[in-house]
CSV table of C-alpha atoms in Angstrom, one decimal:
chain,number,residue,atom,x,y,z
A,1,UNK,CA,-9.9,7.2,75.8
A,2,UNK,CA,-7.6,4.3,74.7
A,3,UNK,CA,-10.8,2.3,73.9
A,4,UNK,CA,-12.2,5.1,71.9
A,5,UNK,CA,-9.0,5.6,69.9
A,6,UNK,CA,-8.8,1.8,69.2
A,7,UNK,CA,-12.4,1.7,68.1
A,8,UNK,CA,-11.8,4.7,65.8
A,9,UNK,CA,-8.7,3.1,64.3
A,10,UNK,CA,-10.6,-0.1,63.7
A,11,UNK,CA,-13.4,1.8,62.0
A,12,UNK,CA,-11.0,3.6,59.8
A,13,UNK,CA,-9.1,0.5,59.0
A,14,UNK,CA,-12.4,-1.3,58.1
A,15,UNK,CA,-13.4,1.6,55.9
A,16,UNK,CA,-10.0,1.5,54.2
A,17,UNK,CA,-10.3,-2.2,53.5
A,18,UNK,CA,-13.8,-1.7,52.2
A,19,UNK,CA,-12.7,1.0,49.8
A,20,UNK,CA,-9.7,-1.1,48.7
A,21,UNK,CA,-11.8,-4.2,48.2
A,22,UNK,CA,-14.4,-2.1,46.3
A,23,UNK,CA,-11.7,-0.6,44.2
A,24,UNK,CA,-10.3,-4.1,43.3
A,25,UNK,CA,-13.7,-5.4,42.6
A,26,UNK,CA,-14.4,-2.4,40.2
A,27,UNK,CA,-11.1,-2.9,38.5
A,28,UNK,CA,-11.7,-6.6,38.1
A,29,UNK,CA,-15.1,-5.9,36.6
A,30,UNK,CA,-13.5,-3.4,34.2
A,31,UNK,CA,-10.9,-5.9,33.0
A,32,UNK,CA,-13.3,-8.8,32.6
A,33,UNK,CA,-14.2,-8.9,28.9
A,34,UNK,CA,-17.7,-9.3,27.6
A,35,UNK,CA,-17.5,-12.4,25.3
A,36,UNK,CA,-18.8,-13.2,22.9
A,37,UNK,CA,-20.5,-10.2,21.4
A,38,UNK,CA,-20.4,-11.4,17.8
A,39,UNK,CA,-20.1,-14.5,15.7
A,40,UNK,CA,-17.2,-16.9,15.9
A,41,UNK,CA,-15.1,-18.3,13.0
A,42,UNK,CA,-14.2,-22.0,13.3
A,43,UNK,CA,-11.4,-23.1,11.0
A,44,UNK,CA,-11.4,-26.7,9.6
A,45,UNK,CA,-8.1,-27.7,7.9
A,46,UNK,CA,-9.9,-30.4,5.8
A,47,UNK,CA,-12.4,-30.4,3.0
A,48,UNK,CA,-16.2,-30.4,3.4
A,49,UNK,CA,-17.7,-33.9,3.5
A,50,UNK,CA,-14.9,-35.6,5.4
A,51,UNK,CA,-15.0,-36.9,9.0
A,52,UNK,CA,-13.3,-33.8,10.5
A,53,UNK,CA,-15.8,-31.5,8.8
A,54,UNK,CA,-18.8,-33.6,9.8
A,55,UNK,CA,-17.9,-33.7,13.5
A,56,UNK,CA,-16.9,-30.1,13.7
A,57,UNK,CA,-20.1,-28.8,12.1
A,58,UNK,CA,-22.2,-31.0,14.4
A,59,UNK,CA,-20.3,-29.7,17.5
A,60,UNK,CA,-20.5,-26.1,16.4
A,61,UNK,CA,-24.3,-26.2,15.7
A,62,UNK,CA,-24.7,-27.5,19.2
A,63,UNK,CA,-22.3,-25.1,20.9
A,64,UNK,CA,-24.1,-22.1,19.4
A,65,UNK,CA,-26.9,-22.4,21.9
A,66,UNK,CA,-24.4,-22.2,24.8
A,67,UNK,CA,-22.5,-19.3,23.3
A,68,UNK,CA,-25.5,-17.3,22.1
A,69,UNK,CA,-23.7,-16.5,18.9
A,70,UNK,CA,-23.4,-18.2,15.4
A,71,UNK,CA,-20.3,-20.2,14.6
A,72,UNK,CA,-19.2,-20.2,11.0
A,73,UNK,CA,-17.1,-23.1,9.8
A,74,UNK,CA,-14.4,-22.2,7.2
A,75,UNK,CA,-12.7,-25.0,5.3
A,76,UNK,CA,-9.0,-24.0,4.7
A,77,UNK,CA,-7.6,-26.9,2.9
A,78,UNK,CA,-4.3,-27.8,1.2
A,79,UNK,CA,-0.8,-28.8,2.1
A,80,UNK,CA,-1.9,-32.0,3.8
A,81,UNK,CA,-3.6,-29.9,6.5
A,82,UNK,CA,-0.7,-27.4,6.8
A,83,UNK,CA,-2.7,-24.4,5.5
A,84,UNK,CA,-5.6,-24.7,7.9
A,85,UNK,CA,-3.4,-25.5,10.9
A,86,UNK,CA,-1.2,-22.4,10.1
A,87,UNK,CA,-4.4,-20.3,9.8
A,88,UNK,CA,-5.5,-21.3,13.3
A,89,UNK,CA,-2.0,-20.7,14.7
A,90,UNK,CA,-1.7,-17.2,13.1
A,91,UNK,CA,-5.2,-16.0,13.9
A,92,UNK,CA,-5.8,-13.0,16.0
A,93,UNK,CA,-5.8,-14.1,19.7
A,94,UNK,CA,-9.2,-12.6,20.6
A,95,UNK,CA,-11.2,-15.8,20.9
A,96,UNK,CA,-13.2,-15.1,17.9
A,97,UNK,CA,-11.2,-17.6,15.8
A,98,UNK,CA,-11.1,-21.1,17.0
A,99,UNK,CA,-9.9,-24.2,15.0
A,100,UNK,CA,-10.0,-27.9,14.9
A,101,UNK,CA,-6.6,-29.4,15.0
A,102,UNK,CA,-6.1,-33.0,13.9
A,103,UNK,CA,-3.6,-35.8,14.0
A,104,UNK,CA,-1.6,-34.3,11.1
A,105,UNK,CA,-0.4,-31.6,13.4
A,106,UNK,CA,1.7,-34.3,15.0
A,107,UNK,CA,3.0,-35.9,11.8
A,108,UNK,CA,3.8,-32.9,9.5
A,109,UNK,CA,6.7,-31.4,11.4
A,110,UNK,CA,8.8,-34.5,11.3
A,111,UNK,CA,8.6,-34.4,7.5
A,112,UNK,CA,9.6,-30.7,7.3
A,113,UNK,CA,6.2,-29.8,5.9
A,114,UNK,CA,5.5,-27.2,8.7
A,115,UNK,CA,7.7,-25.3,11.0
A,116,UNK,CA,5.4,-25.4,14.1
A,117,UNK,CA,4.1,-28.0,16.4
A,118,UNK,CA,1.3,-28.7,18.9
A,119,UNK,CA,3.2,-26.5,21.4
A,120,UNK,CA,2.3,-23.4,19.3
A,121,UNK,CA,-1.4,-23.7,20.3
A,122,UNK,CA,-3.5,-23.3,23.4
A,123,UNK,CA,-5.6,-26.5,23.6
A,124,UNK,CA,-9.3,-26.3,24.4
A,125,UNK,CA,-10.8,-29.8,24.4
A,126,UNK,CA,-10.3,-33.1,22.6
A,127,UNK,CA,-13.4,-34.1,20.8
A,128,UNK,CA,-13.1,-37.6,19.4
A,129,UNK,CA,-10.8,-40.5,18.4
A,130,UNK,CA,-11.6,-42.9,15.6
A,131,UNK,CA,-9.9,-46.1,14.5
A,132,UNK,CA,-8.9,-46.8,10.9
A,133,UNK,CA,-10.6,-49.3,8.7
A,134,UNK,CA,-9.5,-51.3,5.7
A,135,UNK,CA,-12.3,-50.5,3.2
A,136,UNK,CA,-12.6,-51.8,-0.4
A,137,UNK,CA,-15.1,-51.7,-3.3
A,138,UNK,CA,-18.2,-53.9,-2.7
A,139,UNK,CA,-17.3,-56.3,-5.4
A,140,UNK,CA,-13.6,-56.6,-4.7
A,141,UNK,CA,-12.3,-60.2,-4.8
A,142,UNK,CA,-11.4,-60.3,-1.1
A,143,UNK,CA,-13.6,-60.5,2.0
A,144,UNK,CA,-11.2,-60.4,4.9
A,145,UNK,CA,-7.9,-58.8,5.9
A,146,UNK,CA,-6.0,-62.0,5.2
A,147,UNK,CA,-7.5,-62.3,1.7
A,148,UNK,CA,-6.5,-58.7,1.0
A,149,UNK,CA,-3.0,-59.3,2.2
A,150,UNK,CA,-2.7,-62.5,0.1
A,151,UNK,CA,-3.9,-60.6,-3.0
A,152,UNK,CA,-1.4,-57.8,-2.4
A,153,UNK,CA,1.4,-60.3,-2.0
A,154,UNK,CA,0.3,-62.1,-5.3
A,155,UNK,CA,0.2,-58.7,-7.1
A,156,UNK,CA,3.1,-56.6,-5.5
A,157,UNK,CA,3.1,-53.0,-6.3
A,158,UNK,CA,-0.2,-53.1,-8.1
A,159,UNK,CA,-2.7,-52.3,-5.4
A,160,UNK,CA,-3.4,-48.7,-4.7
A,161,UNK,CA,-4.5,-47.5,-1.2
A,162,UNK,CA,-5.9,-44.0,-0.9
A,163,UNK,CA,-5.2,-41.6,1.9
A,164,UNK,CA,-6.3,-38.1,3.0
A,165,UNK,CA,-2.9,-36.4,2.1
A,166,UNK,CA,0.8,-37.2,2.1
A,167,UNK,CA,2.0,-37.7,5.6
A,168,UNK,CA,-1.5,-37.6,6.9
A,169,UNK,CA,-3.0,-39.8,9.6
A,170,UNK,CA,-4.4,-42.2,7.0
A,171,UNK,CA,-1.1,-42.3,5.0
A,172,UNK,CA,0.7,-43.4,8.2
A,173,UNK,CA,-2.1,-45.8,8.9
A,174,UNK,CA,-1.8,-47.4,5.5
A,175,UNK,CA,2.0,-47.4,5.9
A,176,UNK,CA,1.6,-49.1,9.2
A,177,UNK,CA,-0.7,-51.7,7.6
A,178,UNK,CA,1.8,-52.3,4.8
A,179,UNK,CA,4.7,-52.6,7.2
A,180,UNK,CA,3.0,-55.0,9.6
A,181,UNK,CA,1.7,-57.3,6.9
A,182,UNK,CA,4.8,-57.0,4.6
A,183,UNK,CA,2.8,-56.0,1.5
A,184,UNK,CA,4.0,-53.8,-1.4
A,185,UNK,CA,1.3,-51.2,-2.3
A,186,UNK,CA,1.0,-47.8,-3.9
A,187,UNK,CA,-0.1,-44.9,-1.6
A,188,UNK,CA,-2.4,-42.4,-3.4
A,189,UNK,CA,-2.9,-39.0,-1.7
A,190,UNK,CA,-6.1,-37.0,-1.8
A,191,UNK,CA,-7.1,-33.6,-0.2
A,192,UNK,CA,-9.2,-35.2,2.6
A,193,UNK,CA,-10.7,-38.6,3.1
A,194,UNK,CA,-13.9,-37.9,1.2
A,195,UNK,CA,-12.2,-37.9,-2.2
A,196,UNK,CA,-10.3,-41.1,-1.4
A,197,UNK,CA,-13.5,-42.9,-0.4
A,198,UNK,CA,-15.3,-41.8,-3.6
A,199,UNK,CA,-12.4,-43.1,-5.6
A,200,UNK,CA,-12.5,-46.5,-4.0
A,201,UNK,CA,-16.3,-46.7,-4.4
A,202,UNK,CA,-15.8,-45.9,-8.1
A,203,UNK,CA,-13.1,-48.5,-8.6
A,204,UNK,CA,-10.3,-46.0,-9.3
A,205,UNK,CA,-8.2,-47.3,-6.4
A,206,UNK,CA,-8.4,-50.6,-4.6
A,207,UNK,CA,-8.6,-49.6,-0.9
A,208,UNK,CA,-8.6,-46.9,1.7
A,209,UNK,CA,-7.5,-46.9,5.3
A,210,UNK,CA,-9.7,-44.2,6.8
A,211,UNK,CA,-12.3,-44.1,9.6
A,212,UNK,CA,-15.6,-45.8,9.7
A,213,UNK,CA,-17.4,-42.4,9.9
A,214,UNK,CA,-15.8,-41.4,6.6
A,215,UNK,CA,-16.9,-44.5,4.7
A,216,UNK,CA,-20.4,-44.7,6.3
A,217,UNK,CA,-22.4,-43.3,3.5
A,218,UNK,CA,-20.8,-45.4,0.8
A,219,UNK,CA,-21.0,-48.5,3.1
A,220,UNK,CA,-24.7,-47.9,3.8
A,221,UNK,CA,-25.3,-47.4,0.0
A,222,UNK,CA,-23.7,-50.8,-0.6
A,223,UNK,CA,-20.8,-49.4,-2.7
A,224,UNK,CA,-18.0,-50.5,-0.4
A,225,UNK,CA,-17.3,-53.1,2.3
A,226,UNK,CA,-15.1,-52.9,5.3
A,227,UNK,CA,-12.7,-55.8,5.8
A,228,UNK,CA,-11.6,-54.9,9.2
A,229,UNK,CA,-11.3,-52.1,11.8
A,230,UNK,CA,-8.0,-51.3,13.6
A,231,UNK,CA,-9.7,-51.0,17.0
A,232,UNK,CA,-9.8,-52.9,20.3
A,233,UNK,CA,-13.5,-53.8,19.7
A,234,UNK,CA,-16.0,-54.1,16.9
A,235,UNK,CA,-18.1,-51.0,16.1
A,236,UNK,CA,-21.3,-50.8,17.9
A,237,UNK,CA,-23.3,-49.9,14.8
A,238,UNK,CA,-21.7,-52.5,12.6
A,239,UNK,CA,-21.1,-55.6,14.9
A,240,UNK,CA,-20.3,-57.8,11.9
A,241,UNK,CA,-17.2,-55.8,11.1
A,242,UNK,CA,-14.3,-57.7,12.7
A,243,UNK,CA,-11.2,-56.1,14.3
A,244,UNK,CA,-7.8,-56.7,12.9
A,245,UNK,CA,-6.9,-58.5,16.1
A,246,UNK,CA,-9.7,-60.9,15.6
A,247,UNK,CA,-8.3,-61.7,12.2
A,248,UNK,CA,-4.8,-62.5,13.4
A,249,UNK,CA,-3.2,-59.0,12.9
A,250,UNK,CA,-2.1,-57.1,16.0
A,251,UNK,CA,-2.8,-53.7,14.6
A,252,UNK,CA,-4.6,-50.9,16.4
A,253,UNK,CA,-4.5,-47.3,15.0
A,254,UNK,CA,-6.5,-44.2,15.6
A,255,UNK,CA,-7.0,-40.6,14.5
A,256,UNK,CA,-8.0,-37.8,16.9
A,257,UNK,CA,-9.6,-34.3,16.6
A,258,UNK,CA,-9.9,-31.4,19.0
A,259,UNK,CA,-10.3,-27.7,19.4
A,260,UNK,CA,-7.5,-25.2,19.9
A,261,UNK,CA,-6.8,-21.5,20.0
A,262,UNK,CA,-3.8,-19.4,18.9
A,263,UNK,CA,-1.5,-18.6,21.8
A,264,UNK,CA,-2.3,-15.5,23.7
A,265,UNK,CA,-6.1,-15.6,24.2
A,266,UNK,CA,-7.3,-14.0,27.4
A,267,UNK,CA,-7.8,-16.9,30.0
A,268,UNK,CA,-11.3,-15.6,30.9
A,269,UNK,CA,-12.3,-15.8,27.2
A,270,UNK,CA,-10.7,-19.3,26.9
A,271,UNK,CA,-12.8,-20.4,30.0
A,272,UNK,CA,-16.0,-19.3,28.3
A,273,UNK,CA,-15.1,-21.3,25.1
A,274,UNK,CA,-14.1,-24.4,27.2
A,275,UNK,CA,-17.3,-24.3,29.1
A,276,UNK,CA,-19.5,-23.9,26.0
A,277,UNK,CA,-17.8,-26.6,23.9
A,278,UNK,CA,-17.7,-29.0,26.9
A,279,UNK,CA,-21.4,-28.6,27.3
A,280,UNK,CA,-21.9,-29.1,23.6
A,281,UNK,CA,-19.8,-32.3,23.7
A,282,UNK,CA,-22.0,-33.7,26.4
A,283,UNK,CA,-25.2,-32.5,24.9
A,284,UNK,CA,-27.6,-35.4,24.0
A,285,UNK,CA,-28.3,-33.9,20.5
A,286,UNK,CA,-24.5,-33.9,19.7
A,287,UNK,CA,-24.0,-37.3,21.2
A,288,UNK,CA,-26.9,-38.7,19.0
A,289,UNK,CA,-25.4,-37.0,15.9
A,290,UNK,CA,-21.9,-38.3,16.6
A,291,UNK,CA,-23.4,-41.8,17.0
A,292,UNK,CA,-25.2,-41.5,13.7
A,293,UNK,CA,-21.9,-40.6,12.1
A,294,UNK,CA,-20.2,-43.5,13.8
A,295,UNK,CA,-17.8,-41.1,15.6
A,296,UNK,CA,-16.2,-42.2,18.8
A,297,UNK,CA,-16.4,-39.4,21.3
A,298,UNK,CA,-13.3,-39.1,23.5
A,299,UNK,CA,-13.5,-35.9,25.5
A,300,UNK,CA,-10.5,-34.5,27.4
A,301,UNK,CA,-10.3,-31.2,29.3
A,302,UNK,CA,-7.5,-28.6,28.4
A,303,UNK,CA,-4.9,-30.0,30.8
A,304,UNK,CA,-5.6,-33.6,29.8
A,305,UNK,CA,-5.6,-32.7,26.1
A,306,UNK,CA,-2.3,-30.8,26.5
A,307,UNK,CA,-0.6,-33.9,28.0
A,308,UNK,CA,-2.1,-36.1,25.4
A,309,UNK,CA,-0.8,-33.9,22.5
A,310,UNK,CA,2.8,-34.2,23.8
A,311,UNK,CA,2.6,-38.0,24.3
A,312,UNK,CA,1.0,-38.5,20.9
A,313,UNK,CA,3.6,-36.4,19.2
A,314,UNK,CA,6.4,-38.6,20.7
A,315,UNK,CA,4.5,-41.8,19.8
A,316,UNK,CA,3.8,-40.7,16.2
A,317,UNK,CA,7.4,-39.7,15.7
A,318,UNK,CA,8.6,-43.1,16.8
A,319,UNK,CA,6.0,-44.8,14.5
A,320,UNK,CA,6.9,-42.7,11.5
A,321,UNK,CA,10.6,-43.5,12.0
A,322,UNK,CA,9.8,-47.2,12.2
A,323,UNK,CA,8.0,-47.3,8.8
A,324,UNK,CA,10.4,-45.0,7.0
A,325,UNK,CA,8.4,-41.8,6.8
A,326,UNK,CA,11.1,-39.8,8.6
A,327,UNK,CA,14.8,-40.2,9.4
């Protein structure tokens, strides 16, 4: 009898566990969202034609095949990147609005230009990191960094260096260049790097300190020349371009770009986006496109990217203080 009772109790217990597990499984299935069921909006804080826009559009077109939905890039420009970054932060946290955050997110708060920081976003992946170049008009009277520096010292306050916006990555890069070489130059802001590059090619300003990707078309057309790159090595596609270090100037400086969500997106939806954009980043088509644009891919997963954002913010703050862009 005791054996019969014990067997009955075990059977009932097993049935109970089965019902319980089934109930939990059904509840989990009900909670798991179906995503995505419609197109996704991707916010770009910078103008069409610049490096950020180029890499973002290439990544999105590749990611569409992994998400099964279209991704529409919207350029929300202005305020040195503040408008677009705010739009990403304030978007509805349903996963259908993603954005590309850039270096400026870590340089605008110190200047009082925005009242939010990297900590107000949920990082997805870091996409790329690109070094600054010193680029001038093709017929400029200098052919090296040293000759440019000498010219600036002989003409103090006369040389104009364009940047992508006040307090932007390239403004800080040009400021770092001026500080390290002790030259007196004028910093001319544009809404994105594309306008600055066009201006130097047309002879309206004397130089830009932007990425190689952003000067590529004008360089290939023979309208500009690159005097040096602020990288640890020469660019693979242009091996004749020397680094600043090779030319006697210990200057390395990079921008970065990555994807982020507004805070509050369901973790399961975030996981779908991370998976799709990670696959896109490693897709041969995107890698080939990035290479053709001279973009240096520098993938980081969400945890790595979050740690990078904090460290970069601290490093940028120290650099800006050193060159007088913040107190």
